[in-house]
Amino acid sequence: MPANARTLTLNLFLNHAGHHEAAWRHPSTQPDALFTPDYYVRLARRAEAAKLDAVFFADGPVLHGGVEHNAVGGLEPLLTLATIAAHTERIGLIATASTTYYEPYNLARLFATLDHLSGGRAGWNVVTTSSAAAGANFGLDAHPDPEVRYARAEEFLEATTRLWDSWEADAVLVDRAAGRYADPSRIHPAAFAGEHLSVAGPFNAARTPQGRPVLVQAGASNTGREFAARWAEAIFTAHQRIEDAQAFYADIKSRALDLGRDPEQVKILPGISPFLGSTEAEARALEEELNELSVPAYGLQQLSGQAGVDLSGLDLDAPVPLEIFAGAGDVTDNARSRFQVVAGIVQRERPTLRRLLHRLAGARGHRVVAGTPEQVADTIEDWFVAGAADGFNVMPPALPAGLDAFVDHVVPILQARGLFRTEYVGTTLRDHLGLDVPENRYTAARAADGAGRPALAQA
Amino acid sequence: MPANARTLTLNLFLNHAGHHEAAWRHPSTQPDALFTPDYYVRLARRAEAAKLDAVFFADGPVLHGGVEHNAVGGLEPLLTLATIAAHTERIGLIATASTTYYEPYNLARLFATLDHLSGGRAGWNVVTTSSAAAGANFGLDAHPDPEVRYARAEEFLEATTRLWDSWEADAVLVDRAAGRYADPSRIHPAAFAGEHLSVAGPFNAARTPQGRPVLVQAGASNTGREFAARWAEAIFTAHQRIEDAQAFYADIKSRALDLGRDPEQVKILPGISPFLGSTEAEARALEEELNELSVPAYGLQQLSGQAGVDLSGLDLDAPVPLEIFAGAGDVTDNARSRFQVVAGIVQRERPTLRRLLHRLAGARGHRVVAGTPEQVADTIEDWFVAGAADGFNVMPPALPAGLDAFVDHVVPILQARGLFRTEYVGTTLRDHLGLDVPENRYTAARAADGAGRPALAQA
């Protein structure tokens, strides 16, 4: 394809035994391997062989309910990605981490180290954590409101980006003869004091290959979108319909432009969970096979949590009462936005409760498609061409088979159509995504005014 | 050697270009490689080939002063050890992390994940962080006093050990037919509420191969020793003289016994920084070569920080004034204890300031020995046999050459004497150190009273 053609982004979203809630029950999966490194390394190497942009892990500092009937809990993503980094060469490595429940100095070090260890492949999916149970794992009486969480997130990003800029690219001298390891005038204190957090000192690591990790976000509420438009370089979204995805896409690109950013430096990546078969009927049969393995008590528990009411007494084979989703228009955070997606399904499709549970079992509100490789490639191309997506977060319903099917059968079609790379053209995640390396603020300021800025030596 | 013989422990303490402060200036070192994974992987593989027990990294969430003249700053240890884990099979992996500046839920996840990823090789060097500058990197007006830090550390260990016990060994069922992934009656909330921190919920990862990481500590003050005697399974110490090390050894083992612990389950590991040569004169010449590369301004800055007074105006070639170390008897924390070691050198040796700086340049108060491999093996054996050490934290003055010299020339002598293993006999760090796998408190309680305890299902 031409070097300047718009290129699709494809990430592999790794989730336990797969994204379908019953994946662990399917004979093709490996639920006994979920705490072993080889399981993740093999999946990542498969994705790398197919030239995917990145592997991605969700995360939260809490045990999600439903462990009795689903393979929840798991390994910490940053360390798992360091393991994957050691066994791969090119593929990007995106970890979710919470601004609400981490300290900026610690998290900045973890991501900087991952970027160093991987030669510039780190990405950070910035979340404020929507699980209400998390607060109690950190000594808080209550999980903070979304507005408070986003206010802290703003300060967190300001603090961490200052830390990542702390050492300018030329700070490390290694001048053995003069006995000068580093130039202190090129190492800057963070000097950030906010309402929610403060960081005084300079960072304790050299500037990383990418300057900083690629910043990813999943903002859906108004506050979340504003935050994403300001900070995010890639945005994960959940949309069922192309028109909703187009509206979101246009809104984010417009917000980014209003903030003085290049809209092409913000990639919009909806989730897609593909069931693949040599015929559409075969794909649908696979989807149905997984759905039938769902444990209704699990799905009801998840949906009750989203709806805020106990649904366990309802008839599985009667239509879902519309009033349960009456308040869904009010999207205050990402959990609410996922609830809104569910409400849309209920209002459009008027399903029975069992049918709704099956609809959600696939990818918790993300888009599930079932079809032939050509059909899945078509919908990917349609969304990409129609301005609904710059690429996708691919969520295989069951692992490793769902990944194998996607990379063996869908990726070659996308490559043949000139939509997806056949070789990596660069070495970093920024290279893959077509994202600029951010300028170091201190280097830029000195270049702008031709004079020094206060640095460690003067601090 | 007989299976039940007392076996020496040897850890490799990895520190930048080496433990000597001027190591980075020596032509044998690789200061340009300090932010690359291969550097650490090669060193760890070398240590593993020699059957060492573990590699160990110090750490602090702060940039230590003196970056102009020394290679300080670096990669975050846990992620670096995950990388090493991916490239090794047996060697233990010990990371330092701070109870003052981490949250227990986050740190428990990192260490549990490292233990899973490495097949049971994780160790945690528990520190409360002695650097006064750290607080300002975490929004604190002041670095907490040692007593407050140790009080939090006690709660931190209680909380993290509860999290590591949260999932009993039989919690994960993976019963596909019944649709039961886990048994919620075997997953327990931490339910810890202390004065300094609280953790409510259950952990979000399965029990690790070692049950929990090996707990390491470096307590030297009375409070620190009490903490170490209660929690530590290995203790890193800094002693110059065998009689001081023997007194410490006897004191810790006695404290552990008083607390109802088996003293053999607490390993005492002094630091040793060996300069090696084919003759003693050659070894001393190497030490002198490194000392001559020291930058006096750097050593003065470090010593001034320890002494709490500015020494930069003093004559380098006059004896160190004794009164500077008058208050050194008062050991309130580990920084003070290191200062006490320095005071001992000054009082015994009455060195010039230049000579003192050279004495400290080697390993910041840890014991430096210069000699032939036989001489170094002799002192290791002497301390081991005399009840001054169960093994050593080996601190090569310059890397990789200092490690190569130790494993090529000293380790074979120790093996020939039957003091050190020629093959690993187990796969975990606990196996190497001869440490028991801790009992799960919930499993033990149920076994003791024959009945269930409150678990997730009832919480």
Short mmCIF file of N, CA and C in Angstrom, two decimals, chain B residues 198-278:
data_model
loop_
_atom_site.label_atom_id
_atom_site.label_comp_id
_atom_site.label_asym_id
_atom_site.label_seq_id
_atom_site.Cartn_x
_atom_site.Cartn_y
_atom_site.Cartn_z
N SER B 198 -6.27 0.52 55.12
CA SER B 198 -7.34 -0.48 55.19
C SER B 198 -7.50 -1.14 53.83
N VAL B 199 -7.81 -2.41 53.86
CA VAL B 199 -8.11 -3.15 52.63
C VAL B 199 -9.31 -4.04 52.92
N ALA B 200 -10.37 -3.84 52.17
CA ALA B 200 -11.61 -4.57 52.45
C ALA B 200 -11.70 -5.90 51.71
N GLY B 201 -11.52 -5.84 50.41
CA GLY B 201 -12.01 -6.90 49.56
C GLY B 201 -11.10 -8.09 49.43
N PRO B 202 -11.57 -9.10 48.74
CA PRO B 202 -10.71 -10.22 48.42
C PRO B 202 -9.68 -9.81 47.37
N PHE B 203 -8.65 -10.60 47.25
CA PHE B 203 -7.61 -10.39 46.24
C PHE B 203 -8.18 -10.77 44.88
N ASN B 204 -7.52 -10.32 43.81
CA ASN B 204 -8.01 -10.66 42.48
C ASN B 204 -7.04 -11.56 41.70
N ALA B 205 -6.32 -12.39 42.43
CA ALA B 205 -5.45 -13.37 41.76
C ALA B 205 -5.37 -14.62 42.62
N ALA B 206 -5.17 -15.73 41.95
CA ALA B 206 -5.07 -17.01 42.63
C ALA B 206 -3.81 -17.08 43.48
N ARG B 207 -3.83 -17.98 44.45
CA ARG B 207 -2.65 -18.22 45.30
C ARG B 207 -1.44 -18.51 44.42
N THR B 208 -0.29 -17.97 44.83
CA THR B 208 0.91 -18.06 43.99
C THR B 208 1.71 -19.33 44.32
N PRO B 209 2.64 -19.69 43.43
CA PRO B 209 3.43 -20.91 43.66
C PRO B 209 4.11 -20.96 45.03
N GLN B 210 4.60 -19.81 45.51
CA GLN B 210 5.25 -19.80 46.81
C GLN B 210 4.30 -19.42 47.95
N GLY B 211 3.03 -19.28 47.67
CA GLY B 211 2.11 -18.81 48.70
C GLY B 211 2.21 -17.31 48.86
N ARG B 212 3.39 -16.85 49.04
CA ARG B 212 3.68 -15.41 49.01
C ARG B 212 5.16 -15.26 48.69
N PRO B 213 5.57 -14.04 48.29
CA PRO B 213 7.00 -13.86 48.00
C PRO B 213 7.81 -14.06 49.28
N VAL B 214 9.06 -14.45 49.12
CA VAL B 214 9.97 -14.48 50.27
C VAL B 214 10.08 -13.05 50.80
N LEU B 215 9.91 -12.89 52.10
CA LEU B 215 9.96 -11.55 52.70
C LEU B 215 11.37 -11.27 53.20
N VAL B 216 11.95 -10.21 52.68
CA VAL B 216 13.31 -9.83 52.99
C VAL B 216 13.25 -8.47 53.68
N GLN B 217 14.21 -8.21 54.54
CA GLN B 217 14.21 -6.92 55.23
C GLN B 217 15.64 -6.52 55.56
N ALA B 218 15.81 -5.29 55.98
CA ALA B 218 17.16 -4.83 56.32
C ALA B 218 17.12 -4.04 57.62
N GLY B 219 16.36 -4.56 58.57
CA GLY B 219 16.19 -3.84 59.84
C GLY B 219 17.48 -3.76 60.63
N ALA B 220 17.82 -2.58 61.10
CA ALA B 220 19.04 -2.41 61.87
C ALA B 220 18.76 -1.70 63.19
N SER B 221 17.83 -0.76 63.19
CA SER B 221 17.44 -0.11 64.44
C SER B 221 16.68 -1.12 65.29
N ASN B 222 16.39 -0.76 66.53
CA ASN B 222 15.63 -1.67 67.38
C ASN B 222 14.26 -1.98 66.78
N THR B 223 13.58 -0.94 66.33
CA THR B 223 12.27 -1.15 65.70
C THR B 223 12.42 -2.00 64.45
N GLY B 224 13.46 -1.72 63.67
CA GLY B 224 13.70 -2.47 62.44
C GLY B 224 14.00 -3.93 62.72
N ARG B 225 14.78 -4.18 63.77
CA ARG B 225 15.10 -5.58 64.11
C ARG B 225 13.85 -6.31 64.59
N GLU B 226 13.05 -5.63 65.35
CA GLU B 226 11.81 -6.25 65.85
C GLU B 226 10.90 -6.62 64.67
N PHE B 227 10.81 -5.68 63.74
CA PHE B 227 10.01 -5.91 62.53
C PHE B 227 10.58 -7.08 61.73
N ALA B 228 11.89 -7.07 61.57
CA ALA B 228 12.54 -8.13 60.79
C ALA B 228 12.37 -9.48 61.47
N ALA B 229 12.52 -9.51 62.79
CA ALA B 229 12.39 -10.78 63.51
C ALA B 229 10.97 -11.34 63.37
N ARG B 230 9.99 -10.44 63.24
CA ARG B 230 8.60 -10.88 63.13
C ARG B 230 8.28 -11.35 61.71
N TRP B 231 8.77 -10.62 60.70
CA TRP B 231 8.31 -10.85 59.34
C TRP B 231 9.35 -11.46 58.40
N ALA B 232 10.60 -11.09 58.59
CA ALA B 232 11.59 -11.37 57.54
C ALA B 232 11.98 -12.83 57.49
N GLU B 233 12.20 -13.31 56.28
CA GLU B 233 12.73 -14.65 56.06
C GLU B 233 14.20 -14.56 55.63
N ALA B 234 14.62 -13.38 55.22
CA ALA B 234 16.03 -13.10 54.96
C ALA B 234 16.28 -11.65 55.33
N ILE B 235 17.44 -11.38 55.91
CA ILE B 235 17.76 -10.03 56.36
C ILE B 235 19.09 -9.61 55.76
N PHE B 236 19.06 -8.51 55.04
CA PHE B 236 20.29 -7.93 54.49
C PHE B 236 20.90 -7.02 55.54
N THR B 237 22.19 -7.16 55.76
CA THR B 237 22.83 -6.34 56.79
C THR B 237 24.10 -5.72 56.24
N ALA B 238 24.60 -4.72 56.96
CA ALA B 238 25.87 -4.09 56.61
C ALA B 238 26.75 -4.13 57.85
N HIS B 239 27.72 -5.01 57.82
CA HIS B 239 28.66 -5.07 58.94
C HIS B 239 30.08 -5.13 58.41
N GLN B 240 30.96 -4.38 59.07
CA GLN B 240 32.37 -4.35 58.69
C GLN B 240 33.15 -5.45 59.40
N ARG B 241 32.74 -5.78 60.62
CA ARG B 241 33.55 -6.66 61.46
C ARG B 241 32.76 -7.89 61.86
N ILE B 242 33.45 -9.01 61.93
CA ILE B 242 32.78 -10.28 62.21
C ILE B 242 32.10 -10.25 63.57
N GLU B 243 32.69 -9.57 64.56
CA GLU B 243 32.08 -9.59 65.90
C GLU B 243 30.76 -8.81 65.92
N ASP B 244 30.71 -7.72 65.13
CA ASP B 244 29.44 -6.99 65.03
C ASP B 244 28.39 -7.84 64.32
N ALA B 245 28.81 -8.55 63.29
CA ALA B 245 27.88 -9.39 62.54
C ALA B 245 27.38 -10.55 63.39
N GLN B 246 28.28 -11.12 64.20
CA GLN B 246 27.87 -12.21 65.10
C GLN B 246 26.85 -11.73 66.12
N ALA B 247 27.08 -10.54 66.66
CA ALA B 247 26.15 -10.00 67.66
C ALA B 247 24.78 -9.77 67.04
N PHE B 248 24.77 -9.22 65.81
CA PHE B 248 23.50 -8.99 65.11
C PHE B 248 22.81 -10.31 64.82
N TYR B 249 23.57 -11.26 64.34
CA TYR B 249 23.05 -12.59 63.99
C TYR B 249 22.39 -13.24 65.21
N ALA B 250 23.12 -13.21 66.33
CA ALA B 250 22.58 -13.84 67.54
C ALA B 250 21.33 -13.11 68.02
N ASP B 251 21.36 -11.79 67.91
CA ASP B 251 20.23 -10.99 68.37
C ASP B 251 18.97 -11.29 67.56
N ILE B 252 19.10 -11.33 66.23
CA ILE B 252 17.93 -11.57 65.38
C ILE B 252 17.39 -12.99 65.58
N LYS B 253 18.30 -13.95 65.64
CA LYS B 253 17.83 -15.34 65.80
C LYS B 253 17.12 -15.49 67.15
N SER B 254 17.63 -14.81 68.16
CA SER B 254 17.02 -14.88 69.49
C SER B 254 15.66 -14.18 69.49
N ARG B 255 15.59 -13.04 68.82
CA ARG B 255 14.28 -12.35 68.74
C ARG B 255 13.26 -13.21 68.01
N ALA B 256 13.70 -13.85 66.93
CA ALA B 256 12.78 -14.70 66.16
C ALA B 256 12.28 -15.85 67.03
N LEU B 257 13.20 -16.45 67.78
CA LEU B 257 12.82 -17.55 68.67
C LEU B 257 11.81 -17.07 69.71
N ASP B 258 12.06 -15.89 70.27
CA ASP B 258 11.14 -15.32 71.27
C ASP B 258 9.74 -15.12 70.68
N LEU B 259 9.69 -14.88 69.37
CA LEU B 259 8.40 -14.66 68.71
C LEU B 259 7.78 -15.97 68.23
N GLY B 260 8.39 -17.08 68.63
CA GLY B 260 7.83 -18.38 68.28
C GLY B 260 8.20 -18.88 66.90
N ARG B 261 9.21 -18.24 66.28
CA ARG B 261 9.63 -18.67 64.95
C ARG B 261 10.85 -19.60 65.04
N ASP B 262 11.02 -20.42 64.01
CA ASP B 262 12.21 -21.24 63.88
C ASP B 262 13.34 -20.33 63.38
N PRO B 263 14.40 -20.17 64.16
CA PRO B 263 15.48 -19.25 63.75
C PRO B 263 16.11 -19.62 62.40
N GLU B 264 16.03 -20.88 62.03
CA GLU B 264 16.60 -21.27 60.73
C GLU B 264 15.77 -20.75 59.56
N GLN B 265 14.56 -20.28 59.86
CA GLN B 265 13.72 -19.71 58.82
C GLN B 265 13.96 -18.20 58.66
N VAL B 266 15.03 -17.71 59.28
CA VAL B 266 15.45 -16.31 59.12
C VAL B 266 16.92 -16.31 58.72
N LYS B 267 17.19 -15.98 57.47
CA LYS B 267 18.56 -16.04 56.96
C LYS B 267 19.21 -14.65 57.08
N ILE B 268 20.41 -14.62 57.62
CA ILE B 268 21.13 -13.36 57.80
C ILE B 268 22.19 -13.24 56.70
N LEU B 269 22.09 -12.18 55.91
CA LEU B 269 22.91 -12.05 54.70
C LEU B 269 23.61 -10.69 54.65
N PRO B 270 24.83 -10.61 55.19
CA PRO B 270 25.58 -9.35 55.08
C PRO B 270 25.97 -9.07 53.63
N GLY B 271 26.19 -7.81 53.35
CA GLY B 271 26.73 -7.43 52.05
C GLY B 271 28.23 -7.64 52.02
N ILE B 272 28.73 -8.03 50.86
CA ILE B 272 30.18 -8.14 50.69
C ILE B 272 30.52 -7.70 49.27
N SER B 273 31.49 -6.79 49.17
CA SER B 273 31.88 -6.27 47.87
C SER B 273 33.33 -6.69 47.61
N PRO B 274 33.51 -7.73 46.80
CA PRO B 274 34.85 -8.30 46.64
C PRO B 274 35.62 -7.75 45.44
N PHE B 275 36.82 -7.23 45.71
CA PHE B 275 37.79 -6.96 44.63
C PHE B 275 38.67 -8.19 44.51
N LEU B 276 38.73 -8.75 43.33
CA LEU B 276 39.46 -9.99 43.15
C LEU B 276 40.67 -9.82 42.25
N GLY B 277 41.75 -10.52 42.60
CA GLY B 277 42.95 -10.51 41.79
C GLY B 277 43.66 -11.84 41.95
N SER B 278 44.61 -12.11 41.04
CA SER B 278 45.32 -13.38 41.17
C SER B 278 46.32 -13.31 42.33
#
